[in-house]
Amino acid sequence: MNRRSSRPTSRRRASAWRRYLGLAVLALAALSLVVYIRYQRQIHRYARRAYASFTLGSLTGREKTPLLAGYSVHGIDVSAYQGKIDWKTVAEHNVRFAFIKASEGVTLRDARFRRNWSEARKAGVYRGAYHYFQPNYDGAEQANLFTRTVPLSPGDLPPVLDVEAPEFHDVAVMRRGVGTWLRLVERHYGVRPILYSNYSFYKRHLAGHFDEYPLWLAHYEVESPVLPRDKWIIWQHSDEAYVPGIRGTVDFNVFQGNFESLLALRIPASGPKAGRTN
């Protein structure tokens, strides 16, 4: 008697669980759709980068991303991550300038800096060097590492400080470190450095504090930077471009101005104050 009466109850419970499960699946699907609609650019971006990493072994180093329309001066920035670069081939594909990673923090020197620095100039690509700023380390020590690493010469582009690392304890301390690096490097070379950052980090932590320094802005998945044109001189519009001579992705940039304006940005024959020719 009790066993027979429990069967309808069990069926009702199973049916209720199926309904709950169906509602949960629908709710999850709806939530996923909302998230996708809101963050589809970022999702597509991560998917493309994952695919690029997965297919790296099949790349030839001849892949090419079209140049961004509306700009006449294009450039890249590179580090050891790009591996061995064929700078002659790079120069043959409308790359007019390159910023090369030199150092990071207080001890790290980029393993391929010296080769990239020398080969870019031989290929006729106007070169500059950058330091990746680590906000929890002393700004003066980081400036010292950069100036001991980079032999700026007349004709080179100004030094660059890359400020985007989000792991710091105090924004005021971070800004003081950035200011120290910029002042010491300017004093050492006799030329004003360029400040690099991405749009969200710049707006949150740097805007209004270093306006006397030229800005190189990273801002992806947009038709043009949100910041007014008089606020930046270089726009990094992609970090997943392909340039012949580089096997894999590379950052792509445009200079705001014509080629003559880029040449005017270079270190003049009377400077810098310090550095070796190479």
PDB file of C-alpha atoms in Angstrom:
ATOM      1  CA  MET A   1       0.000   0.000   0.000  1.00  0.00           C
ATOM      2  CA  ASN A   2       2.659   2.571   0.967  1.00  0.00           C
ATOM      3  CA  ARG A   3       4.992   1.493  -1.869  1.00  0.00           C
ATOM      4  CA  ARG A   4       2.264   1.934  -4.515  1.00  0.00           C
ATOM      5  CA  SER A   5       1.255   5.376  -3.211  1.00  0.00           C
ATOM      6  CA  SER A   6       4.847   6.662  -3.345  1.00  0.00           C
ATOM      7  CA  ARG A   7       5.147   6.212  -7.126  1.00  0.00           C
ATOM      8  CA  PRO A   8       2.958   9.210  -8.122  1.00  0.00           C
ATOM      9  CA  THR A   9       4.842  11.348  -5.599  1.00  0.00           C
ATOM     10  CA  SER A  10       8.189  10.293  -7.101  1.00  0.00           C
ATOM     11  CA  ARG A  11       6.919  11.097 -10.593  1.00  0.00           C
ATOM     12  CA  ARG A  12       5.746  14.528  -9.459  1.00  0.00           C
ATOM     13  CA  ARG A  13       9.126  15.235  -7.878  1.00  0.00           C
ATOM     14  CA  ALA A  14      10.961  14.145 -11.030  1.00  0.00           C
ATOM     15  CA  SER A  15       8.683  16.311 -13.145  1.00  0.00           C
ATOM     16  CA  ALA A  16       9.260  19.294 -10.855  1.00  0.00           C
ATOM     17  CA  TRP A  17      13.036  18.819 -11.039  1.00  0.00           C
ATOM     18  CA  ARG A  18      12.856  18.704 -14.840  1.00  0.00           C
ATOM     19  CA  ARG A  19      10.919  21.962 -14.856  1.00  0.00           C
ATOM     20  CA  TYR A  20      13.418  23.588 -12.494  1.00  0.00           C
ATOM     21  CA  LEU A  21      16.297  22.323 -14.600  1.00  0.00           C
ATOM     22  CA  GLY A  22      14.666  23.642 -17.758  1.00  0.00           C
ATOM     23  CA  LEU A  23      14.112  27.047 -16.161  1.00  0.00           C
ATOM     24  CA  ALA A  24      17.725  27.108 -14.944  1.00  0.00           C
ATOM     25  CA  VAL A  25      18.990  26.315 -18.443  1.00  0.00           C
ATOM     26  CA  LEU A  26      16.830  29.064 -19.924  1.00  0.00           C
ATOM     27  CA  ALA A  27      17.990  31.544 -17.277  1.00  0.00           C
ATOM     28  CA  LEU A  28      21.635  30.634 -17.940  1.00  0.00           C
ATOM     29  CA  ALA A  29      21.121  31.017 -21.682  1.00  0.00           C
ATOM     30  CA  ALA A  30      19.491  34.421 -21.189  1.00  0.00           C
ATOM     31  CA  LEU A  31      22.299  35.556 -18.895  1.00  0.00           C
ATOM     32  CA  SER A  32      24.917  34.331 -21.377  1.00  0.00           C
ATOM     33  CA  LEU A  33      23.213  36.277 -24.147  1.00  0.00           C
ATOM     34  CA  VAL A  34      23.170  39.473 -22.067  1.00  0.00           C
ATOM     35  CA  VAL A  35      26.869  39.052 -21.210  1.00  0.00           C
ATOM     36  CA  TYR A  36      27.730  38.366 -24.857  1.00  0.00           C
ATOM     37  CA  ILE A  37      25.832  41.415 -26.115  1.00  0.00           C
ATOM     38  CA  ARG A  38      27.502  43.649 -23.549  1.00  0.00           C
ATOM     39  CA  TYR A  39      31.042  42.271 -23.902  1.00  0.00           C
ATOM     40  CA  GLN A  40      31.048  40.897 -27.440  1.00  0.00           C
ATOM     41  CA  ARG A  41      34.035  42.985 -28.534  1.00  0.00           C
ATOM     42  CA  GLN A  42      36.149  41.673 -25.673  1.00  0.00           C
ATOM     43  CA  ILE A  43      34.914  38.111 -26.218  1.00  0.00           C
ATOM     44  CA  HIS A  44      35.741  38.262 -29.923  1.00  0.00           C
ATOM     45  CA  ARG A  45      39.129  39.749 -29.068  1.00  0.00           C
ATOM     46  CA  TYR A  46      39.994  36.951 -26.612  1.00  0.00           C
ATOM     47  CA  ALA A  47      38.798  34.369 -29.125  1.00  0.00           C
ATOM     48  CA  ARG A  48      40.996  35.831 -31.857  1.00  0.00           C
ATOM     49  CA  ARG A  49      44.025  35.914 -29.574  1.00  0.00           C
ATOM     50  CA  ALA A  50      43.430  32.319 -28.482  1.00  0.00           C
ATOM     51  CA  TYR A  51      43.138  31.265 -32.111  1.00  0.00           C
ATOM     52  CA  ALA A  52      46.322  33.172 -32.995  1.00  0.00           C
ATOM     53  CA  SER A  53      48.203  31.379 -30.211  1.00  0.00           C
ATOM     54  CA  PHE A  54      46.794  28.012 -31.300  1.00  0.00           C
ATOM     55  CA  THR A  55      47.840  28.522 -34.935  1.00  0.00           C
ATOM     56  CA  LEU A  56      51.251  30.061 -34.208  1.00  0.00           C
ATOM     57  CA  GLY A  57      53.059  26.940 -35.359  1.00  0.00           C
ATOM     58  CA  SER A  58      51.522  27.193 -38.835  1.00  0.00           C
ATOM     59  CA  LEU A  59      52.364  30.872 -39.385  1.00  0.00           C
ATOM     60  CA  THR A  60      55.034  31.763 -41.930  1.00  0.00           C
ATOM     61  CA  GLY A  61      55.927  35.327 -40.913  1.00  0.00           C
ATOM     62  CA  ARG A  62      54.434  36.620 -44.174  1.00  0.00           C
ATOM     63  CA  GLU A  63      50.919  37.277 -42.879  1.00  0.00           C
ATOM     64  CA  LYS A  64      49.818  40.888 -43.241  1.00  0.00           C
ATOM     65  CA  THR A  65      47.192  43.068 -41.574  1.00  0.00           C
ATOM     66  CA  PRO A  66      45.908  45.943 -43.750  1.00  0.00           C
ATOM     67  CA  LEU A  67      47.126  49.395 -42.788  1.00  0.00           C
ATOM     68  CA  LEU A  68      44.632  51.565 -40.913  1.00  0.00           C
ATOM     69  CA  ALA A  69      42.921  53.950 -43.307  1.00  0.00           C
ATOM     70  CA  GLY A  70      43.213  57.686 -42.724  1.00  0.00           C
ATOM     71  CA  TYR A  71      46.809  57.648 -41.472  1.00  0.00           C
ATOM     72  CA  SER A  72      50.036  57.850 -43.437  1.00  0.00           C
ATOM     73  CA  VAL A  73      52.625  56.929 -40.788  1.00  0.00           C
ATOM     74  CA  HIS A  74      52.494  53.430 -39.312  1.00  0.00           C
ATOM     75  CA  GLY A  75      54.647  51.724 -36.730  1.00  0.00           C
ATOM     76  CA  ILE A  76      55.012  48.788 -34.371  1.00  0.00           C
ATOM     77  CA  ASP A  77      56.283  48.099 -30.869  1.00  0.00           C
ATOM     78  CA  VAL A  78      58.105  44.893 -30.065  1.00  0.00           C
ATOM     79  CA  SER A  79      59.798  42.901 -27.328  1.00  0.00           C
ATOM     80  CA  ALA A  80      61.466  39.513 -26.968  1.00  0.00           C
ATOM     81  CA  TYR A  81      57.961  38.060 -27.280  1.00  0.00           C
ATOM     82  CA  GLN A  82      58.094  38.590 -31.067  1.00  0.00           C
ATOM     83  CA  GLY A  83      61.168  36.371 -31.382  1.00  0.00           C
ATOM     84  CA  LYS A  84      63.705  36.952 -34.126  1.00  0.00           C
ATOM     85  CA  ILE A  85      62.490  39.753 -36.400  1.00  0.00           C
ATOM     86  CA  ASP A  86      63.405  40.177 -40.065  1.00  0.00           C
ATOM     87  CA  TRP A  87      63.704  43.942 -39.912  1.00  0.00           C
ATOM     88  CA  LYS A  88      64.478  44.337 -43.618  1.00  0.00           C
ATOM     89  CA  THR A  89      61.152  42.692 -44.493  1.00  0.00           C
ATOM     90  CA  VAL A  90      59.353  44.749 -41.837  1.00  0.00           C
ATOM     91  CA  ALA A  91      60.730  47.957 -43.342  1.00  0.00           C
ATOM     92  CA  GLU A  92      59.522  46.959 -46.814  1.00  0.00           C
ATOM     93  CA  HIS A  93      55.890  46.957 -45.639  1.00  0.00           C
ATOM     94  CA  ASN A  94      55.309  50.614 -44.695  1.00  0.00           C
ATOM     95  CA  VAL A  95      56.531  50.343 -41.102  1.00  0.00           C
ATOM     96  CA  ARG A  96      58.196  53.699 -40.556  1.00  0.00           C
ATOM     97  CA  PHE A  97      58.861  53.554 -36.812  1.00  0.00           C
ATOM     98  CA  ALA A  98      59.289  50.995 -34.045  1.00  0.00           C
ATOM     99  CA  PHE A  99      59.452  51.240 -30.274  1.00  0.00           C
ATOM    100  CA  ILE A 100      61.556  48.449 -28.791  1.00  0.00           C
ATOM    101  CA  LYS A 101      61.297  47.152 -25.243  1.00  0.00           C
ATOM    102  CA  ALA A 102      64.529  47.783 -23.357  1.00  0.00           C
ATOM    103  CA  SER A 103      63.810  47.156 -19.689  1.00  0.00           C
ATOM    104  CA  GLU A 104      61.250  46.450 -16.989  1.00  0.00           C
ATOM    105  CA  GLY A 105      61.182  47.109 -13.269  1.00  0.00           C
ATOM    106  CA  VAL A 106      64.585  47.438 -11.628  1.00  0.00           C
ATOM    107  CA  THR A 107      66.491  44.426 -13.010  1.00  0.00           C
ATOM    108  CA  LEU A 108      64.990  43.062 -16.238  1.00  0.00           C
ATOM    109  CA  ARG A 109      66.621  43.842 -19.573  1.00  0.00           C
ATOM    110  CA  ASP A 110      64.774  42.591 -22.642  1.00  0.00           C
ATOM    111  CA  ALA A 111      66.699  39.662 -24.082  1.00  0.00           C
ATOM    112  CA  ARG A 112      66.385  40.851 -27.692  1.00  0.00           C
ATOM    113  CA  PHE A 113      66.780  44.597 -27.162  1.00  0.00           C
ATOM    114  CA  ARG A 114      70.334  44.976 -28.414  1.00  0.00           C
ATOM    115  CA  ARG A 115      69.701  43.015 -31.606  1.00  0.00           C
ATOM    116  CA  ASN A 116      66.378  44.741 -32.314  1.00  0.00           C
ATOM    117  CA  TRP A 117      67.917  48.127 -31.593  1.00  0.00           C
ATOM    118  CA  SER A 118      70.759  47.595 -34.031  1.00  0.00           C
ATOM    119  CA  GLU A 119      68.811  45.813 -36.790  1.00  0.00           C
ATOM    120  CA  ALA A 120      65.924  48.297 -36.853  1.00  0.00           C
ATOM    121  CA  ARG A 121      68.306  51.143 -37.597  1.00  0.00           C
ATOM    122  CA  LYS A 122      70.129  49.159 -40.275  1.00  0.00           C
ATOM    123  CA  ALA A 123      66.795  48.506 -41.971  1.00  0.00           C
ATOM    124  CA  GLY A 124      65.901  52.209 -41.992  1.00  0.00           C
ATOM    125  CA  VAL A 125      63.127  51.974 -39.379  1.00  0.00           C
ATOM    126  CA  TYR A 126      63.114  54.951 -37.022  1.00  0.00           C
ATOM    127  CA  ARG A 127      63.580  53.502 -33.570  1.00  0.00           C
ATOM    128  CA  GLY A 128      62.697  54.348 -29.995  1.00  0.00           C
ATOM    129  CA  ALA A 129      62.987  52.420 -26.717  1.00  0.00           C
ATOM    130  CA  TYR A 130      60.538  51.867 -23.879  1.00  0.00           C
ATOM    131  CA  HIS A 131      60.593  50.817 -20.251  1.00  0.00           C
ATOM    132  CA  TYR A 132      57.747  48.814 -18.691  1.00  0.00           C
ATOM    133  CA  PHE A 133      57.016  50.491 -15.370  1.00  0.00           C
ATOM    134  CA  GLN A 134      56.460  48.329 -12.301  1.00  0.00           C
ATOM    135  CA  PRO A 135      54.562  50.567  -9.835  1.00  0.00           C
ATOM    136  CA  ASN A 136      55.727  48.814  -6.673  1.00  0.00           C
ATOM    137  CA  TYR A 137      59.410  49.477  -7.380  1.00  0.00           C
ATOM    138  CA  ASP A 138      61.399  52.665  -6.956  1.00  0.00           C
ATOM    139  CA  GLY A 139      61.056  55.072  -9.878  1.00  0.00           C
ATOM    140  CA  ALA A 140      64.654  56.275  -9.663  1.00  0.00           C
ATOM    141  CA  GLU A 141      66.026  52.723  -9.797  1.00  0.00           C
ATOM    142  CA  GLN A 142      63.845  51.992 -12.823  1.00  0.00           C
ATOM    143  CA  ALA A 143      65.073  55.140 -14.563  1.00  0.00           C
ATOM    144  CA  ASN A 144      68.655  54.144 -13.815  1.00  0.00           C
ATOM    145  CA  LEU A 145      68.153  50.706 -15.369  1.00  0.00           C
ATOM    146  CA  PHE A 146      66.718  52.259 -18.531  1.00  0.00           C
ATOM    147  CA  THR A 147      69.454  54.846 -18.981  1.00  0.00           C
ATOM    148  CA  ARG A 148      72.151  52.191 -18.436  1.00  0.00           C
ATOM    149  CA  THR A 149      70.497  50.020 -21.094  1.00  0.00           C
ATOM    150  CA  VAL A 150      69.487  52.395 -23.890  1.00  0.00           C
ATOM    151  CA  PRO A 151      72.062  54.187 -26.069  1.00  0.00           C
ATOM    152  CA  LEU A 152      69.937  56.965 -27.541  1.00  0.00           C
ATOM    153  CA  SER A 153      71.520  58.809 -30.452  1.00  0.00           C
ATOM    154  CA  PRO A 154      70.567  61.814 -32.583  1.00  0.00           C
ATOM    155  CA  GLY A 155      67.891  60.674 -35.016  1.00  0.00           C
ATOM    156  CA  ASP A 156      66.266  58.286 -32.531  1.00  0.00           C
ATOM    157  CA  LEU A 157      62.743  58.768 -31.204  1.00  0.00           C
ATOM    158  CA  PRO A 158      62.247  59.935 -27.592  1.00  0.00           C
ATOM    159  CA  PRO A 159      62.279  57.419 -24.715  1.00  0.00           C
ATOM    160  CA  VAL A 160      58.931  55.959 -23.617  1.00  0.00           C
ATOM    161  CA  LEU A 161      57.534  54.967 -20.230  1.00  0.00           C
ATOM    162  CA  ASP A 162      54.876  52.236 -20.446  1.00  0.00           C
ATOM    163  CA  VAL A 163      52.506  52.668 -17.479  1.00  0.00           C
ATOM    164  CA  GLU A 164      49.663  50.153 -17.330  1.00  0.00           C
ATOM    165  CA  ALA A 165      50.466  47.535 -14.648  1.00  0.00           C
ATOM    166  CA  PRO A 166      47.378  47.542 -12.378  1.00  0.00           C
ATOM    167  CA  GLU A 167      48.932  45.927  -9.299  1.00  0.00           C
ATOM    168  CA  PHE A 168      49.829  48.797  -6.989  1.00  0.00           C
ATOM    169  CA  HIS A 169      48.965  49.714  -3.412  1.00  0.00           C
ATOM    170  CA  ASP A 170      48.641  53.497  -3.579  1.00  0.00           C
ATOM    171  CA  VAL A 171      47.871  55.580  -6.663  1.00  0.00           C
ATOM    172  CA  ALA A 172      49.689  58.619  -5.253  1.00  0.00           C
ATOM    173  CA  VAL A 173      52.848  56.569  -4.722  1.00  0.00           C
ATOM    174  CA  MET A 174      52.533  55.165  -8.238  1.00  0.00           C
ATOM    175  CA  ARG A 175      52.228  58.656  -9.714  1.00  0.00           C
ATOM    176  CA  ARG A 176      55.258  59.872  -7.785  1.00  0.00           C
ATOM    177  CA  GLY A 177      57.273  56.975  -9.168  1.00  0.00           C
ATOM    178  CA  VAL A 178      56.143  57.763 -12.702  1.00  0.00           C
ATOM    179  CA  GLY A 179      57.026  61.425 -12.240  1.00  0.00           C
ATOM    180  CA  THR A 180      60.470  60.523 -10.895  1.00  0.00           C
ATOM    181  CA  TRP A 181      61.200  58.264 -13.881  1.00  0.00           C
ATOM    182  CA  LEU A 182      60.083  60.893 -16.385  1.00  0.00           C
ATOM    183  CA  ARG A 183      62.129  63.685 -14.791  1.00  0.00           C
ATOM    184  CA  LEU A 184      65.315  61.631 -14.416  1.00  0.00           C
ATOM    185  CA  VAL A 185      65.174  60.230 -17.927  1.00  0.00           C
ATOM    186  CA  GLU A 186      64.521  63.675 -19.386  1.00  0.00           C
ATOM    187  CA  ARG A 187      67.452  65.055 -17.420  1.00  0.00           C
ATOM    188  CA  HIS A 188      69.720  62.221 -18.585  1.00  0.00           C
ATOM    189  CA  TYR A 189      68.972  62.414 -22.307  1.00  0.00           C
ATOM    190  CA  GLY A 190      67.981  66.056 -22.600  1.00  0.00           C
ATOM    191  CA  VAL A 191      64.725  65.171 -24.344  1.00  0.00           C
ATOM    192  CA  ARG A 192      61.166  64.882 -23.015  1.00  0.00           C
ATOM    193  CA  PRO A 193      59.906  61.290 -22.778  1.00  0.00           C
ATOM    194  CA  ILE A 194      56.619  59.966 -24.158  1.00  0.00           C
ATOM    195  CA  LEU A 195      54.067  58.481 -21.757  1.00  0.00           C
ATOM    196  CA  TYR A 196      52.295  55.295 -22.891  1.00  0.00           C
ATOM    197  CA  SER A 197      49.143  53.843 -21.353  1.00  0.00           C
ATOM    198  CA  ASN A 198      45.868  52.198 -22.292  1.00  0.00           C
ATOM    199  CA  TYR A 199      42.678  54.234 -22.324  1.00  0.00           C
ATOM    200  CA  SER A 200      41.005  52.879 -19.184  1.00  0.00           C
ATOM    201  CA  PHE A 201      44.166  53.031 -17.053  1.00  0.00           C
ATOM    202  CA  TYR A 202      44.983  56.527 -18.305  1.00  0.00           C
ATOM    203  CA  LYS A 203      41.509  57.899 -17.592  1.00  0.00           C
ATOM    204  CA  ARG A 204      41.399  56.350 -14.130  1.00  0.00           C
ATOM    205  CA  HIS A 205      44.908  57.031 -12.840  1.00  0.00           C
ATOM    206  CA  LEU A 206      46.962  59.376 -15.064  1.00  0.00           C
ATOM    207  CA  ALA A 207      44.718  61.929 -16.768  1.00  0.00           C
ATOM    208  CA  GLY A 208      45.460  65.471 -15.659  1.00  0.00           C
ATOM    209  CA  HIS A 209      48.728  64.557 -13.911  1.00  0.00           C
ATOM    210  CA  PHE A 210      51.243  64.316 -16.770  1.00  0.00           C
ATOM    211  CA  ASP A 211      49.744  66.497 -19.479  1.00  0.00           C
ATOM    212  CA  GLU A 212      53.101  68.111 -20.246  1.00  0.00           C
ATOM    213  CA  TYR A 213      54.315  64.806 -21.697  1.00  0.00           C
ATOM    214  CA  PRO A 214      53.293  63.534 -25.152  1.00  0.00           C
ATOM    215  CA  LEU A 215      50.805  60.668 -24.881  1.00  0.00           C
ATOM    216  CA  TRP A 216      50.920  57.374 -26.739  1.00  0.00           C
ATOM    217  CA  LEU A 217      47.479  55.863 -26.243  1.00  0.00           C
ATOM    218  CA  ALA A 218      46.428  52.223 -26.546  1.00  0.00           C
ATOM    219  CA  HIS A 219      42.728  51.945 -27.370  1.00  0.00           C
ATOM    220  CA  TYR A 220      41.361  48.884 -29.162  1.00  0.00           C
ATOM    221  CA  GLU A 221      38.084  47.930 -30.823  1.00  0.00           C
ATOM    222  CA  VAL A 222      37.197  51.560 -31.576  1.00  0.00           C
ATOM    223  CA  GLU A 223      37.089  53.527 -34.813  1.00  0.00           C
ATOM    224  CA  SER A 224      39.156  56.280 -33.205  1.00  0.00           C
ATOM    225  CA  PRO A 225      40.325  57.116 -29.673  1.00  0.00           C
ATOM    226  CA  VAL A 226      37.758  58.653 -27.364  1.00  0.00           C
ATOM    227  CA  LEU A 227      40.310  61.206 -26.177  1.00  0.00           C
ATOM    228  CA  PRO A 228      40.489  64.376 -28.300  1.00  0.00           C
ATOM    229  CA  ARG A 229      43.185  64.402 -30.976  1.00  0.00           C
ATOM    230  CA  ASP A 230      45.108  67.149 -29.209  1.00  0.00           C
ATOM    231  CA  LYS A 231      45.635  64.804 -26.224  1.00  0.00           C
ATOM    232  CA  TRP A 232      47.682  62.104 -28.002  1.00  0.00           C
ATOM    233  CA  ILE A 233      50.336  61.791 -30.682  1.00  0.00           C
ATOM    234  CA  ILE A 234      50.435  58.002 -31.249  1.00  0.00           C
ATOM    235  CA  TRP A 235      47.524  55.576 -31.220  1.00  0.00           C
ATOM    236  CA  GLN A 236      48.073  51.855 -30.659  1.00  0.00           C
ATOM    237  CA  HIS A 237      44.956  50.611 -32.409  1.00  0.00           C
ATOM    238  CA  SER A 238      45.679  46.863 -32.315  1.00  0.00           C
ATOM    239  CA  ASP A 239      47.739  44.347 -30.369  1.00  0.00           C
ATOM    240  CA  GLU A 240      46.922  41.459 -32.689  1.00  0.00           C
ATOM    241  CA  ALA A 241      48.219  42.621 -36.065  1.00  0.00           C
ATOM    242  CA  TYR A 242      50.417  40.747 -38.513  1.00  0.00           C
ATOM    243  CA  VAL A 243      53.412  42.362 -40.208  1.00  0.00           C
ATOM    244  CA  PRO A 244      55.601  40.472 -42.698  1.00  0.00           C
ATOM    245  CA  GLY A 245      58.947  39.771 -41.068  1.00  0.00           C
ATOM    246  CA  ILE A 246      57.384  38.902 -37.696  1.00  0.00           C
ATOM    247  CA  ARG A 247      56.055  35.421 -37.009  1.00  0.00           C
ATOM    248  CA  GLY A 248      52.971  35.963 -34.887  1.00  0.00           C
ATOM    249  CA  THR A 249      51.027  38.980 -33.709  1.00  0.00           C
ATOM    250  CA  VAL A 250      52.457  42.414 -32.986  1.00  0.00           C
ATOM    251  CA  ASP A 251      51.155  45.780 -31.762  1.00  0.00           C
ATOM    252  CA  PHE A 252      50.204  48.162 -34.578  1.00  0.00           C
ATOM    253  CA  ASN A 253      50.312  51.948 -34.199  1.00  0.00           C
ATOM    254  CA  VAL A 254      49.667  55.107 -36.161  1.00  0.00           C
ATOM    255  CA  PHE A 255      51.339  58.475 -35.710  1.00  0.00           C
ATOM    256  CA  GLN A 256      49.088  61.495 -35.709  1.00  0.00           C
ATOM    257  CA  GLY A 257      50.677  63.637 -38.371  1.00  0.00           C
ATOM    258  CA  ASN A 258      52.640  63.228 -41.571  1.00  0.00           C
ATOM    259  CA  PHE A 259      56.086  61.745 -42.035  1.00  0.00           C
ATOM    260  CA  GLU A 260      57.768  65.135 -41.688  1.00  0.00           C
ATOM    261  CA  SER A 261      56.118  65.528 -38.258  1.00  0.00           C
ATOM    262  CA  LEU A 262      57.533  62.160 -37.195  1.00  0.00           C
ATOM    263  CA  LEU A 263      61.005  63.244 -38.282  1.00  0.00           C
ATOM    264  CA  ALA A 264      60.595  66.434 -36.252  1.00  0.00           C
ATOM    265  CA  LEU A 265      59.906  64.318 -33.162  1.00  0.00           C
ATOM    266  CA  ARG A 266      63.368  62.715 -33.329  1.00  0.00           C
ATOM    267  CA  ILE A 267      66.259  63.652 -31.071  1.00  0.00           C
ATOM    268  CA  PRO A 268      68.146  66.535 -32.730  1.00  0.00           C
ATOM    269  CA  ALA A 269      71.800  66.457 -33.687  1.00  0.00           C
ATOM    270  CA  SER A 270      72.676  68.483 -30.574  1.00  0.00           C
ATOM    271  CA  GLY A 271      71.426  65.725 -28.242  1.00  0.00           C
ATOM    272  CA  PRO A 272      70.964  63.571 -26.334  1.00  0.00           C
ATOM    273  CA  LYS A 273      73.252  64.408 -23.442  1.00  0.00           C
ATOM    274  CA  ALA A 274      74.252  60.819 -22.818  1.00  0.00           C
ATOM    275  CA  GLY A 275      74.303  57.532 -24.625  1.00  0.00           C
ATOM    276  CA  ARG A 276      76.472  55.455 -26.924  1.00  0.00           C
ATOM    277  CA  THR A 277      76.070  55.200 -30.673  1.00  0.00           C
ATOM    278  CA  ASN A 278      75.171  51.777 -31.983  1.00  0.00           C
TER     279      ASN A 278
END
